[in-house]
XYZ file of C-alpha atoms in Angstrom:
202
model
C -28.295 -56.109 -8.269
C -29.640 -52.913 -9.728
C -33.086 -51.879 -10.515
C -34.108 -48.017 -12.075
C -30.244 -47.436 -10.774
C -30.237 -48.551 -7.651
C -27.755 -50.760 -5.986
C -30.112 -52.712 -3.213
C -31.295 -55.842 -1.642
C -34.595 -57.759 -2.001
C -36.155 -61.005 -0.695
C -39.325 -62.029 -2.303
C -42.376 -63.118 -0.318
C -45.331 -63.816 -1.249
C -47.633 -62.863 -3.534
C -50.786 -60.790 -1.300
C -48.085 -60.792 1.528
C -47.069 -56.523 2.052
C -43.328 -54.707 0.809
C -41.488 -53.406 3.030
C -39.085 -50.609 1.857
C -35.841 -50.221 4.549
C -33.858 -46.932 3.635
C -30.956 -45.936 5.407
C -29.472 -43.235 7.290
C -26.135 -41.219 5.836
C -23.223 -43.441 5.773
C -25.124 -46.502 5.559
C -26.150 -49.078 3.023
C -28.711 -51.682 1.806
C -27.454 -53.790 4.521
C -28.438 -51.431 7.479
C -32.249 -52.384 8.180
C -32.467 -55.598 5.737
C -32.141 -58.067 8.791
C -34.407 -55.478 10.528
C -36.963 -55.465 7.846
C -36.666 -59.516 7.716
C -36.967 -60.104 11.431
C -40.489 -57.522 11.448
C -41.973 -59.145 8.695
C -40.701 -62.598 8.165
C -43.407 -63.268 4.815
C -43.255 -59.817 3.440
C -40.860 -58.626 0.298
C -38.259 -56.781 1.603
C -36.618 -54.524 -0.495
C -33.399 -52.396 0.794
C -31.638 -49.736 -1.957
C -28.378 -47.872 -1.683
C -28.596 -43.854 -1.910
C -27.164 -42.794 -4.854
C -26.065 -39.380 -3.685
C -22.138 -39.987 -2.209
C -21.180 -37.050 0.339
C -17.364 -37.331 0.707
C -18.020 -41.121 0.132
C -21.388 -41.400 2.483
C -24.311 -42.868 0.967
C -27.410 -40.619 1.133
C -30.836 -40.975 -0.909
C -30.135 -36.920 -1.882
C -27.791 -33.916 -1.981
C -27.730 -31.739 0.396
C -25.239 -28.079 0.674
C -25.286 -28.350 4.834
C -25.905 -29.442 7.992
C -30.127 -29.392 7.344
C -29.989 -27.557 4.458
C -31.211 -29.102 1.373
C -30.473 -29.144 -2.284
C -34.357 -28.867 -3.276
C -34.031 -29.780 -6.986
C -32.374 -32.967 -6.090
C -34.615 -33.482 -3.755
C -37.066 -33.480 -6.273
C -35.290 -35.549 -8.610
C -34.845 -38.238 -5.761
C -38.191 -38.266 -4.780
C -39.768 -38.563 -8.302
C -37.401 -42.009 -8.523
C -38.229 -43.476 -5.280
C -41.325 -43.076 -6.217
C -41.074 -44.964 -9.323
C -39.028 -47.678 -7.931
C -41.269 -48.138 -5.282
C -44.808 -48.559 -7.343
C -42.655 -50.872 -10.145
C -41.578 -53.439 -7.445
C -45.024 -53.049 -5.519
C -46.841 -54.068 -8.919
C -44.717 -56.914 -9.633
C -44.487 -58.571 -6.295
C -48.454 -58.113 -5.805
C -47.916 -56.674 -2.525
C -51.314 -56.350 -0.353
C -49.707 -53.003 0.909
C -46.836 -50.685 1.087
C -44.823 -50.462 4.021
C -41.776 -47.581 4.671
C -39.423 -47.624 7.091
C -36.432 -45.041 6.694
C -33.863 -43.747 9.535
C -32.630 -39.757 9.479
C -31.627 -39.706 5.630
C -33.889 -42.261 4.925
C -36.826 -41.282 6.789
C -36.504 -37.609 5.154
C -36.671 -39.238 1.495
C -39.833 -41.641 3.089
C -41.472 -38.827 4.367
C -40.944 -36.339 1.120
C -42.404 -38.916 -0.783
C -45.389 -39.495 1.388
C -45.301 -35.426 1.281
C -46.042 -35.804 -2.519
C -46.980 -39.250 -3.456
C -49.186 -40.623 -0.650
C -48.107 -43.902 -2.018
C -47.482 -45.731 1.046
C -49.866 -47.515 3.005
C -47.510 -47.771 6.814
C -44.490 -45.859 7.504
C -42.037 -45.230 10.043
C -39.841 -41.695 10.187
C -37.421 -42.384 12.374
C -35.548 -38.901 13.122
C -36.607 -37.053 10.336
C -35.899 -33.780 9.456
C -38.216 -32.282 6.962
C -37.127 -28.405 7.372
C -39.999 -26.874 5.458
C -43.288 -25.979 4.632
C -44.637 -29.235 2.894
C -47.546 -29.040 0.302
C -51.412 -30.297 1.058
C -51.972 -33.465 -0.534
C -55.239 -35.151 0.223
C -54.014 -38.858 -0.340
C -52.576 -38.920 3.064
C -55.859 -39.248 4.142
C -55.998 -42.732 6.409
C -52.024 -43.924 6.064
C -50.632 -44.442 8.943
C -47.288 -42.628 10.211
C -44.916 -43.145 13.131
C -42.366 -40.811 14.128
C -39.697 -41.592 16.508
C -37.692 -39.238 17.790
C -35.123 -37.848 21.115
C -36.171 -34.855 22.790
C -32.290 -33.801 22.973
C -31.543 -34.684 19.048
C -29.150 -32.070 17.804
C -29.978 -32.850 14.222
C -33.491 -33.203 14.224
C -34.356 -31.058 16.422
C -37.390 -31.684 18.425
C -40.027 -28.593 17.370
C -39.358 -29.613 13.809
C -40.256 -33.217 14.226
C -43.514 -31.774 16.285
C -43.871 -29.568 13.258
C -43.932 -32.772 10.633
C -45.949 -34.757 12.833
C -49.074 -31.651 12.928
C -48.673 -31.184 9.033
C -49.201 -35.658 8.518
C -52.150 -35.076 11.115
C -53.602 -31.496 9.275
C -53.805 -34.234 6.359
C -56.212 -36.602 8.157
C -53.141 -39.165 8.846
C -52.955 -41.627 11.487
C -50.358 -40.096 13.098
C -48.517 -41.547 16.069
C -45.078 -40.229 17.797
C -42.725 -41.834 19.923
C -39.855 -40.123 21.441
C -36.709 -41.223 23.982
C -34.663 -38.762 26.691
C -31.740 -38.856 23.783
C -30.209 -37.510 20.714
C -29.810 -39.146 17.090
C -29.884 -42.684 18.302
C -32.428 -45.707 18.273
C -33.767 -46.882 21.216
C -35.810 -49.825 22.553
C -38.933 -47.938 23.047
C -38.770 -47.313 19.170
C -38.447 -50.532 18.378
C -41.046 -52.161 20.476
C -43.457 -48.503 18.673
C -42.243 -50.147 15.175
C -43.326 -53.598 16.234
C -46.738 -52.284 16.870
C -47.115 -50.347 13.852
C -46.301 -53.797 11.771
C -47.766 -55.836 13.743
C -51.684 -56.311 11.469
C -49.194 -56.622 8.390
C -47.286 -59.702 9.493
């Protein structure tokens, strides 16, 4: 199923019931955090879409030309249609609010769009990397913004998540981090943070 270009999955719920947006990290697909997203909340619409970026045959939601260095105009470009598809299928499944959830990859393309949209009402960044300066933008005001993140992650590295998390709070967000001993993996304590985070939208 495609929708402005993107290959993903959806399951209705209904209307006045939230959307939940699942995005996935490099290499994965729609199918990573649907279940996920289904499981957290059961009565929401869940909506889960494929990157269209393909590095050496990896799915990512925009190009990049190394390890944490961005290709800024497709950022852009990727941000600008997230954006779009994300306020289209919020209008037409009357969601009550917008909900993010997006891991590495996917949290970077969440968070740049918070960054410049606002747009979205709960999100979770879970190891993002956002390796520059972001802009001021006044609708971040009141949303509310998890970051999870390990203390020993050699991709996000820890004083740029610390970074993020101080710019989302220098905007008046409701900012809350959790972190784990680890690296670039998902652990429980994330979860159960998630779970909290949802938890009034359920």
């Amino acid at each position: 199923m495609t929708d402005n270009s993107y290959v993903h999955r959806l399951q209705a719920g209904a209307p006045g019931k939230p959307i939940l947006f699942v995005l996935h990290g490099t290499g994965g697909d729609e199918n990573q955090f649907f279940d996920f997203g289904r499981r957290l909340l059961p009565e929401a619409t869940i909506v889960s879409p494929r990157g269209d970026v393909s590095e050496f045959g990896a799915a990512r939601f925009f190009k990049r030309t190394g390890e944490g260095v961005y290709d800024m105009a497709d950022l852009a470009r990727a941000t600008e249609k997230l954006a779009s598809f994300v306020a289209a299928l919020a209008k037409l499944h009357e969601a009550s609010d917008v909900l993010g959830l997006g891991f590495s990859n996917g949290a970077n393309i969440l968070a740049n769009v918070l960054i410049e949209k606002g747009l979205f009402d709960a999100s979770v960044l879970m190891h993002p990397l956002i390796p520059f300066q972001p802009m001021a933008n006044p609708a971040l005001s009141g949303r509310k913004i998890l970051i999870t993140a390990g203390e020993r992650d050699p991709i996000s590295p820890a004083p740029v998540t610390k970074a993020l998390a101080d710019y989302f709070e220098s905007q008046h967000a409701s900012v809350t981090t959790e972190w784990h001993a680890g690296g670039h993996d998902i652990r429980q304590n994330e979860i159960d943070a998630i779970h909290r985070l949802f938890e009034p939208y359920r």
